[in-house]
Amino acid sequence: MPFRRGALAALSAAFLAHLAPLAVAQNVKVAAGDVEDTRASDAGWGGLSIELKFSGDGVADVKAVRVKLKSAKDDQGTVLYKPEPDEKAKDFEEFSPDRSPKPKVRLKSPARGASSVDVNGELELFVPKKDPNTKQKVEKFQARLDKPISNAALKSAKVDITPLSAAEYKARSAKNKPTKEEIAAEGKKRGASEKEIQQMIQMMDALASLVAGEEPAETSVLFEVKDPDGKILGLEVAEANGNEIHANSRSSSGGNEKKILKLDLTQKAPPDASLLVTLRTSKSVTSIPIAWKEVPLP
Amino acid sequence: MRKPHRLSALASIATIATIDTLVATPLFGQSKPAKKAAAPAAAPGANFSVSPFGIVDRRTSSDFPTPRLEMTLKLEGPDANAVQAARARITKAEDDTGRNLADKPANVAGGEDWRESREGEPPAPAITLSSPTRKAKTLAVEGTLEAYLPSRDPGALVKIEKIMAKKDKPAVAIPALAKEKIKLQVLSKEVGSLFERLFMMVGENDLILKVDDPGKKIFSFGLVGPDGAAMRTYGTTDMESYRILRIFEPIPEGATLEVRLKTAKSFAEIPFKLTEVKLP
């Protein structure tokens, strides 16, 4: 019956459309991939990393991931993950199925005599398809340089983006540079020797002079970004017709609290160019469990 | 006595390892010559010991990166600070389960590259071995350490004073270099577009040398400031007959270039044996 078949098709389509976000999340599986155990006599470095091996139809829709560990131990009982009291959630890392290197779970080194490890936690998947609000477009962003962009979605995500003039970029970059005292304090906190701290200061000076020599070009677009929760997962520039202007390189200094960012585009951004911001929203993130047993150690 | 390095958390290893050869053994005329005959026969009498300094055991479930163990060696003793460069040849290496760790070709298993001294510290040559089994607790290594000690032979060190004044001039006329048929010119970055490819790689403070060394007698170069202190470098880049000395700071007018030559007296070979080296 054509009518009945048509109605059924329409119903099925509606049903599938309703289920689509769920299907995207459910069609991703993650298993333990290649394992690397770097064992060093200097206890300060080395560790175990386990690559995430993805499968399922929904993988292509995943644009960023974040591992949240709960526990990990080897078969001799060595605890390989212990959350720090003031540990902040890690940032999401960009993802695509063919991207290399692949995301990894990073743990402490297991005992030399151990032969396998168990890992528990969850993997958060950022699937922008699930929420149209992940894409925010700021038109003519260059019209108001050195003033924060006013946008409700950015505000609710506690994100503050200020497009900068070249002069303000240089001034804020200089201000953003850590002082010798800050480097020394950080070094002491990490147990570095006086010699190592002096080397660190010299290195920072050398890096700062390199950055200082890197004047913004005509094709550069400059920003100060405050994103304490790491909600920004993409920042692109597009022409008024929507065509994205590719960035050849991106350089930044600072952290999520405050970052000075320079995008070097392939062409000068026209005055009516838009800024495309990809934001992580609660609807766009889904979780799948990690429950690996007896992952063999190399 | 050198100040213990923070990274040498190998105190335990150093105490456990038995170093059979604490003092250099004269090998000249006793042992077979170095297989890679870059260095002339060794001179006797170098007095330093070899011990483990750091170990990294990279264990992987896939073929890439290749599983391997890297060990850095520490030179200590009266002559250690005179060693300008060193490298190790491994003859035997195995873990305490009996697995052979020197089963790769010599260029993989040994430390073919010379390691230079840095900032007044003796060089720290490295060796690369196959990965031991997970059950192993210790390893043992035997080999020979080749050392370059130019200060032991006045003929091994040629000094060219006020090197910056020789920029873009004809080849430096020094009898000690002429004797070895070595021609050496100092070039400036501004010489022209002819060397565009080369000069794109050159940093603002780097020293560019054009070197003709038909007998391959030059071991390495160094720069000394007017105060006599060695200038910090971050390596040398070779491209055809050009050598670029990478320098952190501008070279002062009064700087001296040291040309270190390979001579029989400037090399020494030290056999070493490390046992019960604790694995991380």
Coordinates of C-alpha atoms in Angstrom, one line a residue:
Chain A
M1 CA 0.0 0.0 0.0
P2 CA 1.8 3.2 -1.1
F3 CA 0.1 5.4 1.5
R4 CA 0.9 3.1 4.4
R5 CA 4.5 2.6 3.1
G6 CA 5.0 6.3 2.8
A7 CA 3.6 7.0 6.3
L8 CA 5.9 4.3 7.7
A9 CA 8.9 5.8 6.0
A10 CA 8.0 9.2 7.3
L11 CA 7.5 7.8 10.8
S12 CA 10.8 5.8 10.6
A13 CA 12.6 9.0 9.5
A14 CA 11.2 11.0 12.3
F15 CA 12.1 8.2 14.8
L16 CA 15.6 7.9 13.4
A17 CA 16.1 11.7 13.5
H18 CA 15.0 11.7 17.1
L19 CA 17.4 8.9 17.9
A20 CA 20.3 10.3 15.9
P21 CA 22.3 12.0 18.7
L22 CA 22.0 8.8 20.8
A23 CA 23.1 6.7 17.9
V24 CA 26.2 8.9 17.3
A25 CA 27.2 8.3 20.9
Q26 CA 26.5 4.6 21.0
N27 CA 28.3 3.8 17.8
V28 CA 31.7 4.5 19.2
K29 CA 33.8 1.9 21.0
V30 CA 37.2 2.3 22.4
A31 CA 39.7 -0.5 23.2
A32 CA 43.3 -0.6 24.3
G33 CA 45.7 -0.2 21.4
D34 CA 49.5 0.0 21.3
V35 CA 51.2 0.1 24.7
E36 CA 54.5 1.9 25.4
D37 CA 56.3 1.6 28.8
T38 CA 59.2 4.0 29.0
R39 CA 61.2 3.0 32.1
A40 CA 63.9 5.5 33.2
S41 CA 66.4 5.3 35.9
D42 CA 65.6 9.0 36.6
A43 CA 62.3 8.7 38.4
G44 CA 61.3 12.1 37.1
W45 CA 60.2 10.9 33.8
G46 CA 59.0 7.9 31.8
G47 CA 55.7 6.2 32.2
L48 CA 53.1 4.0 30.6
S49 CA 50.9 5.1 27.7
I50 CA 48.1 3.1 26.1
E51 CA 46.8 4.2 22.7
L52 CA 43.0 4.5 22.3
K53 CA 41.8 2.3 19.5
F54 CA 38.4 3.5 18.2
S55 CA 35.8 1.6 16.2
G56 CA 32.1 2.1 15.3
D57 CA 30.1 4.1 12.8
G58 CA 30.0 7.2 15.0
V59 CA 33.8 7.7 15.1
A60 CA 33.8 10.1 12.1
D61 CA 31.5 12.5 14.0
V62 CA 33.8 12.8 17.0
K63 CA 35.9 15.9 16.8
A64 CA 37.6 15.9 20.2
V65 CA 38.1 13.6 23.1
R66 CA 39.2 13.7 26.8
V67 CA 40.1 10.8 29.0
K68 CA 38.9 10.8 32.6
L69 CA 40.6 8.1 34.6
K70 CA 39.1 6.5 37.7
S71 CA 41.7 3.8 38.6
A72 CA 44.6 1.9 37.1
K73 CA 46.8 -0.8 38.5
D74 CA 49.1 -3.5 37.4
D75 CA 48.8 -7.2 38.2
Q76 CA 51.2 -6.8 41.1
G77 CA 48.9 -4.2 42.7
T78 CA 51.0 -1.1 41.8
V79 CA 48.7 1.9 41.6
L80 CA 49.3 3.6 38.3
Y81 CA 46.9 6.5 38.7
K82 CA 46.2 8.6 41.7
P83 CA 44.3 11.9 41.2
E84 CA 46.1 14.9 42.7
P85 CA 44.1 16.8 45.3
D86 CA 44.0 20.0 43.2
E87 CA 43.9 18.2 39.8
K88 CA 41.9 20.0 37.2
A89 CA 40.2 18.3 34.3
K90 CA 42.5 18.0 31.2
D91 CA 41.7 19.9 28.1
F92 CA 40.0 18.0 25.2
E93 CA 42.3 17.1 22.4
E94 CA 41.4 17.4 18.8
F95 CA 40.5 14.1 17.2
S96 CA 39.8 12.6 13.8
P97 CA 40.0 8.9 12.9
D98 CA 43.1 9.3 10.8
R99 CA 44.9 11.7 13.0
S100 CA 48.3 10.7 14.3
P101 CA 49.5 10.3 17.1
K102 CA 46.3 8.9 18.5
P103 CA 44.9 9.9 21.9
K104 CA 46.5 8.0 24.8
V105 CA 45.9 7.1 28.4
R106 CA 49.0 8.1 30.4
L107 CA 49.9 6.3 33.6
K108 CA 52.8 5.8 35.9
S109 CA 55.2 3.1 35.1
P110 CA 54.1 -0.4 36.3
A111 CA 56.4 -2.7 38.3
R112 CA 59.2 -4.2 36.1
G113 CA 57.9 -7.7 37.0
A114 CA 54.3 -6.9 36.1
S115 CA 52.8 -8.5 33.0
S116 CA 49.4 -6.7 32.6
V117 CA 47.4 -3.7 33.7
D118 CA 43.7 -2.9 34.4
V119 CA 42.3 0.5 33.6
N120 CA 39.0 2.1 34.5
G121 CA 37.5 5.4 33.6
E122 CA 35.5 7.1 30.9
L123 CA 36.2 8.7 27.6
E124 CA 34.4 12.0 26.8
L125 CA 33.5 12.5 23.2
F126 CA 32.9 15.9 21.7
V127 CA 30.3 15.5 18.9
P128 CA 29.4 19.0 17.5
K129 CA 26.7 17.4 15.3
K130 CA 24.6 16.9 18.5
D131 CA 24.3 20.6 19.3
P132 CA 24.1 23.5 16.7
N133 CA 25.1 25.9 19.5
T134 CA 28.7 24.6 19.4
K135 CA 29.3 26.8 16.4
Q136 CA 29.3 30.5 17.2
K137 CA 29.8 33.1 14.4
V138 CA 31.1 36.6 15.3
E139 CA 30.7 38.8 12.3
K140 CA 33.1 41.7 11.4
F141 CA 35.2 40.8 14.5
Q142 CA 37.9 43.2 13.4
A143 CA 35.6 46.2 13.7
R144 CA 36.2 46.6 17.5
L145 CA 39.8 45.8 18.2
D146 CA 41.1 45.7 21.8
K147 CA 37.6 45.3 23.1
P148 CA 36.1 42.0 24.3
I149 CA 33.5 40.4 21.9
S150 CA 30.0 40.5 23.2
N151 CA 28.2 37.2 22.7
A152 CA 25.7 35.4 25.0
A153 CA 26.9 31.9 24.2
L154 CA 30.5 32.8 24.9
K155 CA 29.5 34.6 28.1
S156 CA 27.6 31.6 29.4
A157 CA 30.7 29.4 28.6
K158 CA 32.8 31.9 30.6
V159 CA 34.8 32.6 27.5
D160 CA 36.2 36.0 26.8
I161 CA 37.8 36.7 23.4
T162 CA 39.4 40.1 22.6
P163 CA 40.6 40.7 19.0
L164 CA 43.8 42.7 19.3
S165 CA 45.6 45.4 17.3
A166 CA 49.3 44.8 16.6
A167 CA 50.3 47.4 19.3
E168 CA 48.1 45.9 21.9
Y169 CA 49.2 42.3 21.0
K170 CA 52.9 43.3 21.6
A171 CA 52.1 45.1 24.8
R172 CA 50.0 42.2 26.2
S173 CA 52.6 39.6 25.0
A174 CA 55.3 41.4 27.0
K175 CA 53.0 41.6 30.0
N176 CA 52.2 37.9 29.7
K177 CA 55.8 36.8 29.9
P178 CA 56.7 35.1 33.2
T179 CA 59.1 37.0 35.4
K180 CA 62.4 35.5 36.6
E181 CA 60.9 35.3 40.1
E182 CA 57.9 33.4 38.8
I183 CA 60.2 31.0 36.9
A184 CA 62.4 30.5 40.0
A185 CA 59.4 29.9 42.2
E186 CA 57.9 27.3 39.7
G187 CA 61.4 25.6 39.4
K188 CA 61.7 25.4 43.2
K189 CA 58.2 23.9 43.4
R190 CA 59.3 21.2 41.0
G191 CA 62.5 20.5 42.8
A192 CA 64.9 22.0 40.2
S193 CA 68.4 22.9 41.2
E194 CA 69.7 26.5 41.1
K195 CA 71.6 25.6 37.9
E196 CA 68.6 24.2 36.3
I197 CA 66.5 27.3 37.3
Q198 CA 69.1 29.6 35.7
Q199 CA 69.1 27.5 32.5
M200 CA 65.3 27.7 32.5
I201 CA 65.5 31.5 32.8
Q202 CA 68.0 31.7 30.0
M203 CA 65.8 29.5 27.8
M204 CA 62.7 31.7 28.5
D205 CA 64.7 34.8 27.6
A206 CA 65.9 33.2 24.4
L207 CA 62.3 32.1 23.6
A208 CA 60.9 35.5 24.4
S209 CA 63.5 37.2 22.1
L210 CA 62.4 34.8 19.4
V211 CA 58.8 35.7 19.9
A212 CA 59.6 39.4 20.1
G213 CA 61.4 39.1 16.8
E214 CA 58.2 37.6 15.3
E215 CA 56.3 40.7 14.4
P216 CA 52.7 40.2 13.5
A217 CA 52.3 40.2 9.7
E218 CA 49.6 41.8 7.6
T219 CA 48.0 38.4 7.4
S220 CA 48.1 37.8 11.2
V221 CA 44.9 38.0 13.3
L222 CA 45.6 38.5 17.0
F223 CA 43.6 37.7 20.1
E224 CA 43.6 37.6 23.9
V225 CA 41.5 34.5 25.0
K226 CA 40.3 33.8 28.5
D227 CA 38.8 30.3 28.7
P228 CA 39.2 28.9 32.2
D229 CA 37.2 25.8 31.6
G230 CA 38.8 25.0 28.2
K231 CA 35.5 25.3 26.3
I232 CA 37.0 26.5 23.1
L233 CA 37.7 23.7 20.7
G234 CA 38.2 25.7 17.5
L235 CA 38.9 29.2 16.4
E236 CA 38.8 30.0 12.7
V237 CA 38.4 33.0 10.4
A238 CA 36.1 33.0 7.5
E239 CA 35.2 35.4 4.6
A240 CA 31.8 37.0 4.6
N241 CA 30.6 34.3 2.2
G242 CA 31.5 31.6 4.7
N243 CA 34.7 30.3 3.1
E244 CA 37.2 29.6 5.7
I245 CA 40.6 31.3 5.5
H246 CA 43.2 28.7 6.5
A247 CA 45.8 29.5 9.2
N248 CA 49.3 28.4 8.2
S249 CA 50.5 28.6 11.8
R250 CA 49.2 29.3 15.3
S251 CA 51.3 30.5 18.1
S252 CA 50.2 31.2 21.6
S253 CA 51.6 32.1 25.1
G254 CA 49.9 31.6 28.4
G255 CA 47.3 29.1 29.5
N256 CA 43.5 28.7 29.7
E257 CA 43.2 31.5 32.2
K258 CA 44.7 34.0 29.7
K259 CA 46.3 33.3 26.4
I260 CA 47.8 35.6 23.7
L261 CA 47.1 34.0 20.4
K262 CA 48.4 34.7 16.8
L263 CA 46.9 33.1 13.7
D264 CA 48.9 33.6 10.5
L265 CA 46.4 33.3 7.7
T266 CA 47.1 32.4 4.1
Q267 CA 45.7 35.8 3.1
K268 CA 44.8 39.1 4.8
A269 CA 41.4 38.9 6.6
P270 CA 39.0 41.3 4.8
P271 CA 37.3 43.9 7.1
D272 CA 34.0 41.9 7.0
A273 CA 35.6 38.6 7.9
S274 CA 33.9 36.5 10.6
L275 CA 35.3 34.6 13.6
L276 CA 34.1 31.1 13.9
V277 CA 34.3 29.7 17.5
T278 CA 33.7 26.1 18.2
L279 CA 32.5 25.7 21.8
R280 CA 32.0 22.6 23.9
T281 CA 28.5 22.5 25.3
S282 CA 26.9 20.0 27.6
K283 CA 24.7 18.6 24.8
S284 CA 27.7 18.1 22.5
V285 CA 29.6 15.9 24.9
T286 CA 28.9 12.2 25.6
S287 CA 30.8 9.6 27.6
I288 CA 31.7 6.0 27.0
P289 CA 33.2 3.7 29.7
I290 CA 36.8 2.5 29.7
A291 CA 37.0 -0.9 31.5
W292 CA 40.1 -2.7 30.3
K293 CA 41.2 -5.9 31.9
E294 CA 44.6 -7.5 31.7
V295 CA 46.1 -5.3 29.0
P296 CA 49.4 -7.1 28.3
L297 CA 52.6 -5.1 29.0
P298 CA 55.4 -5.2 26.5
Chain B
M1 CA 85.2 15.7 42.6
R2 CA 82.3 16.5 40.3
K3 CA 79.1 17.7 41.9
P4 CA 76.6 14.9 41.7
H5 CA 74.0 15.6 39.0
R6 CA 70.4 15.6 40.0
L7 CA 69.5 13.4 37.0
S8 CA 72.0 10.8 38.1
A9 CA 69.4 9.2 40.3
L10 CA 71.6 6.2 39.5
A11 CA 73.4 6.3 42.8
S12 CA 72.1 2.8 43.3
I13 CA 73.3 1.6 40.0
A14 CA 76.7 3.2 40.4
T15 CA 77.3 1.4 43.6
I16 CA 76.0 -1.9 42.4
A17 CA 77.8 -1.9 39.1
T18 CA 81.3 -3.4 39.3
I19 CA 83.7 -1.5 37.2
D20 CA 86.5 -3.8 36.3
T21 CA 88.5 -1.2 34.5
L22 CA 88.8 1.8 36.8
V23 CA 92.0 3.0 35.2
A24 CA 92.7 3.2 31.6
T25 CA 94.6 0.2 30.2
P26 CA 97.2 0.8 27.5
L27 CA 95.8 -0.9 24.5
F28 CA 98.3 0.4 21.9
G29 CA 99.8 -2.6 20.3
Q30 CA 97.8 -5.1 22.3
S31 CA 94.3 -5.0 21.0
K32 CA 92.8 -5.1 17.5
P33 CA 92.4 -1.7 16.0
A34 CA 89.1 0.1 16.0
K35 CA 86.8 -1.3 13.3
K36 CA 85.7 2.2 12.2
A37 CA 89.2 3.5 11.6
A38 CA 88.4 7.1 12.0
A39 CA 90.6 7.4 15.0
P40 CA 94.3 6.5 14.9
A41 CA 95.8 3.9 17.3
A42 CA 95.1 4.8 20.9
A43 CA 97.7 6.5 23.2
P44 CA 98.3 4.9 26.6
G45 CA 97.9 6.4 30.0
A46 CA 94.5 8.0 30.1
N47 CA 93.2 7.8 33.7
F48 CA 89.5 7.7 34.1
S49 CA 86.7 5.3 34.8
V50 CA 83.5 4.4 33.1
S51 CA 80.2 3.9 34.9
P52 CA 76.5 3.9 34.1
F53 CA 74.8 7.3 34.4
G54 CA 71.3 6.9 33.2
I55 CA 69.1 4.2 31.6
V56 CA 66.0 4.5 29.5
D57 CA 64.3 1.2 28.6
R58 CA 61.7 1.9 25.9
R59 CA 59.3 -1.0 25.7
T60 CA 56.6 -1.0 23.0
S61 CA 54.0 -3.5 21.9
S62 CA 54.3 -2.4 18.3
D63 CA 57.3 -2.3 15.9
F64 CA 57.5 1.5 15.9
P65 CA 59.2 3.0 17.8
T66 CA 61.6 0.1 18.0
P67 CA 61.9 -1.3 21.5
R68 CA 65.4 -0.5 22.8
L69 CA 67.5 0.3 25.8
E70 CA 69.7 3.4 26.0
M71 CA 72.4 3.8 28.5
T72 CA 74.4 6.9 29.1
L73 CA 77.9 6.5 30.5
K74 CA 79.7 8.7 33.0
L75 CA 83.5 9.4 32.8
E76 CA 85.2 10.1 36.1
G77 CA 88.8 10.4 37.2
P78 CA 91.9 12.6 36.9
D79 CA 91.8 12.7 33.0
A80 CA 88.0 12.8 32.6
N81 CA 87.8 16.6 32.2
A82 CA 90.5 16.4 29.5
V83 CA 88.2 14.2 27.3
Q84 CA 86.8 16.4 24.6
A85 CA 84.7 13.7 23.0
A86 CA 84.0 10.0 23.6
R87 CA 82.1 7.1 22.1
A88 CA 81.6 3.5 23.1
R89 CA 81.9 0.2 21.2
I90 CA 80.0 -2.7 22.7
T91 CA 81.4 -6.2 22.5
K92 CA 79.0 -8.0 24.8
A93 CA 75.7 -7.1 26.5
E94 CA 73.1 -9.4 28.2
D95 CA 70.5 -9.3 30.9
D96 CA 70.4 -11.6 33.9
T97 CA 68.1 -14.0 32.1
G98 CA 70.8 -14.5 29.5
R99 CA 69.2 -12.5 26.7
N100 CA 71.7 -11.1 24.3
L101 CA 71.2 -7.3 24.1
A102 CA 74.0 -6.7 21.5
D103 CA 72.3 -8.6 18.8
K104 CA 71.9 -5.7 16.4
P105 CA 74.4 -4.5 13.8
A106 CA 77.3 -2.5 15.3
N107 CA 75.9 0.8 14.1
V108 CA 72.7 0.2 16.1
A109 CA 74.1 -1.6 19.1
G110 CA 77.1 0.6 19.7
G111 CA 77.3 4.3 20.2
E112 CA 78.8 5.3 16.8
D113 CA 78.4 9.0 17.5
W114 CA 81.0 10.9 19.3
R115 CA 79.6 12.8 22.2
E116 CA 81.4 16.1 23.0
S117 CA 82.0 17.6 26.4
R118 CA 79.7 20.5 27.4
E119 CA 80.1 23.3 29.8
G120 CA 83.2 22.0 31.4
E121 CA 81.7 18.5 32.1
P122 CA 83.2 15.4 30.5
P123 CA 81.2 13.9 27.6
A124 CA 78.5 11.4 28.3
P125 CA 78.6 8.8 25.5
A126 CA 75.5 6.7 25.0
I127 CA 75.0 3.1 23.9
T128 CA 71.8 1.6 22.4
L129 CA 71.0 -2.0 23.1
S130 CA 68.0 -4.4 22.5
S131 CA 65.3 -4.3 25.1
P132 CA 65.9 -6.8 28.0
T133 CA 63.1 -9.1 29.0
R134 CA 60.5 -7.8 31.5
K135 CA 61.6 -10.4 34.0
A136 CA 65.3 -9.2 34.0
K137 CA 66.5 -7.2 36.9
T138 CA 70.0 -6.3 35.9
L139 CA 72.3 -6.3 32.8
A140 CA 76.0 -6.5 32.1
V141 CA 77.9 -4.7 29.4
E142 CA 81.4 -5.0 28.0
G143 CA 83.1 -2.8 25.5
T144 CA 85.7 -0.2 24.7
L145 CA 85.4 3.5 25.2
E146 CA 87.2 5.6 22.7
A147 CA 88.2 9.0 23.9
Y148 CA 89.6 12.1 22.2
L149 CA 91.9 14.2 24.4
P150 CA 93.4 17.0 22.3
S151 CA 95.2 18.5 25.3
R152 CA 97.5 15.5 25.4
D153 CA 99.1 16.5 22.1
P154 CA 100.1 20.1 21.4
G155 CA 99.9 19.3 17.7
A156 CA 96.2 18.4 18.0
L157 CA 95.1 21.9 18.8
V158 CA 95.4 24.8 16.4
K159 CA 94.3 28.2 17.6
I160 CA 93.3 30.9 15.2
E161 CA 93.1 34.2 17.1
K162 CA 90.8 37.0 16.3
I163 CA 88.8 34.8 14.0
M164 CA 86.2 37.4 13.3
A165 CA 88.8 39.7 11.7
K166 CA 89.4 36.9 9.1
K167 CA 85.8 37.1 7.8
D168 CA 85.5 37.1 4.0
K169 CA 89.3 37.1 3.5
P170 CA 91.4 34.4 1.7
A171 CA 92.0 31.1 3.4
V172 CA 93.7 31.3 6.8
A173 CA 97.5 30.8 6.5
I174 CA 98.6 28.6 9.4
P175 CA 101.5 26.2 9.0
A176 CA 100.0 23.5 11.2
L177 CA 96.9 23.5 9.0
A178 CA 98.9 23.8 5.7
K179 CA 100.9 20.7 6.8
E180 CA 97.7 18.7 6.8
K181 CA 96.6 20.3 3.5
I182 CA 93.7 22.0 5.3
K183 CA 92.2 25.2 3.9
L184 CA 89.9 27.2 6.0
Q185 CA 87.9 30.4 5.3
V186 CA 85.5 32.4 7.5
L187 CA 82.5 33.6 5.6
S188 CA 79.8 36.2 6.5
K189 CA 76.1 35.6 6.1
E190 CA 76.0 38.6 3.7
V191 CA 78.3 36.9 1.1
G192 CA 75.4 36.7 -1.3
S193 CA 72.5 34.7 -2.7
L194 CA 74.9 32.1 -4.2
F195 CA 74.7 30.2 -0.9
E196 CA 71.0 30.9 -0.3
R197 CA 70.2 27.4 0.7
L198 CA 73.0 27.3 3.2
F199 CA 72.4 30.8 4.7
M200 CA 68.7 30.1 5.3
M201 CA 69.9 27.7 7.9
V202 CA 72.3 30.1 9.5
G203 CA 71.5 31.9 12.8
E204 CA 72.5 35.4 13.6
N205 CA 75.4 34.4 15.9
D206 CA 76.6 31.4 14.0
L207 CA 80.1 31.1 12.5
I208 CA 80.3 29.9 8.9
L209 CA 83.4 28.1 7.8
K210 CA 84.4 26.9 4.4
V211 CA 86.6 23.9 5.0
D212 CA 88.8 21.9 2.6
D213 CA 90.1 18.9 4.5
P214 CA 91.2 16.2 2.0
G215 CA 92.7 14.0 4.6
K216 CA 89.7 14.3 7.0
K217 CA 92.1 15.4 9.8
I218 CA 89.8 17.8 11.5
F219 CA 88.0 16.3 14.5
S220 CA 86.0 19.3 15.6
F221 CA 85.9 23.0 16.2
G222 CA 85.5 25.2 19.3
L223 CA 85.3 28.9 20.1
V224 CA 87.0 30.6 23.0
G225 CA 86.1 34.1 24.1
P226 CA 88.7 36.9 24.7
D227 CA 88.6 35.9 28.4
G228 CA 89.7 32.4 27.6
A229 CA 86.4 30.8 28.4
A230 CA 84.9 28.3 26.0
M231 CA 81.8 29.8 24.2
R232 CA 78.6 27.7 24.4
T233 CA 77.6 26.1 21.2
Y234 CA 74.6 24.0 20.3
G235 CA 76.3 21.9 17.6
T236 CA 77.7 22.0 14.2
T237 CA 75.9 21.6 10.9
D238 CA 77.9 20.3 8.0
M239 CA 76.8 20.9 4.4
E240 CA 79.1 19.9 1.6
S241 CA 82.3 21.9 2.4
Y242 CA 80.6 24.3 4.8
R243 CA 80.5 24.0 8.6
I244 CA 78.2 26.1 10.6
L245 CA 79.1 26.5 14.3
R246 CA 75.9 27.2 16.2
I247 CA 76.6 29.8 18.8
F248 CA 74.2 31.1 21.5
E249 CA 75.6 34.6 21.7
P250 CA 77.3 37.1 19.4
I251 CA 81.0 36.2 18.8
P252 CA 83.2 38.9 20.2
E253 CA 85.9 40.4 18.0
G254 CA 88.7 38.9 20.1
A255 CA 87.4 35.3 20.0
T256 CA 89.7 32.5 19.0
L257 CA 88.8 29.5 16.9
E258 CA 90.1 26.2 18.0
V259 CA 90.7 23.6 15.3
R260 CA 91.0 20.2 16.9
L261 CA 93.0 17.7 14.8
K262 CA 93.1 13.9 14.8
T263 CA 96.5 12.8 15.9
A264 CA 97.7 9.4 17.3
K265 CA 98.5 10.9 20.7
S266 CA 95.2 12.5 21.1
F267 CA 93.1 9.3 21.2
A268 CA 92.8 6.7 24.0
E269 CA 90.9 3.5 24.2
I270 CA 89.6 2.2 27.6
P271 CA 88.1 -1.3 27.9
F272 CA 85.2 -1.4 30.4
K273 CA 83.0 -4.0 32.0
L274 CA 79.8 -3.1 33.9
T275 CA 78.0 -5.8 35.8
E276 CA 74.8 -6.1 37.7
V277 CA 73.6 -2.7 36.4
K278 CA 70.1 -2.4 37.9
L279 CA 67.3 -2.0 35.4
P280 CA 64.6 0.6 35.9

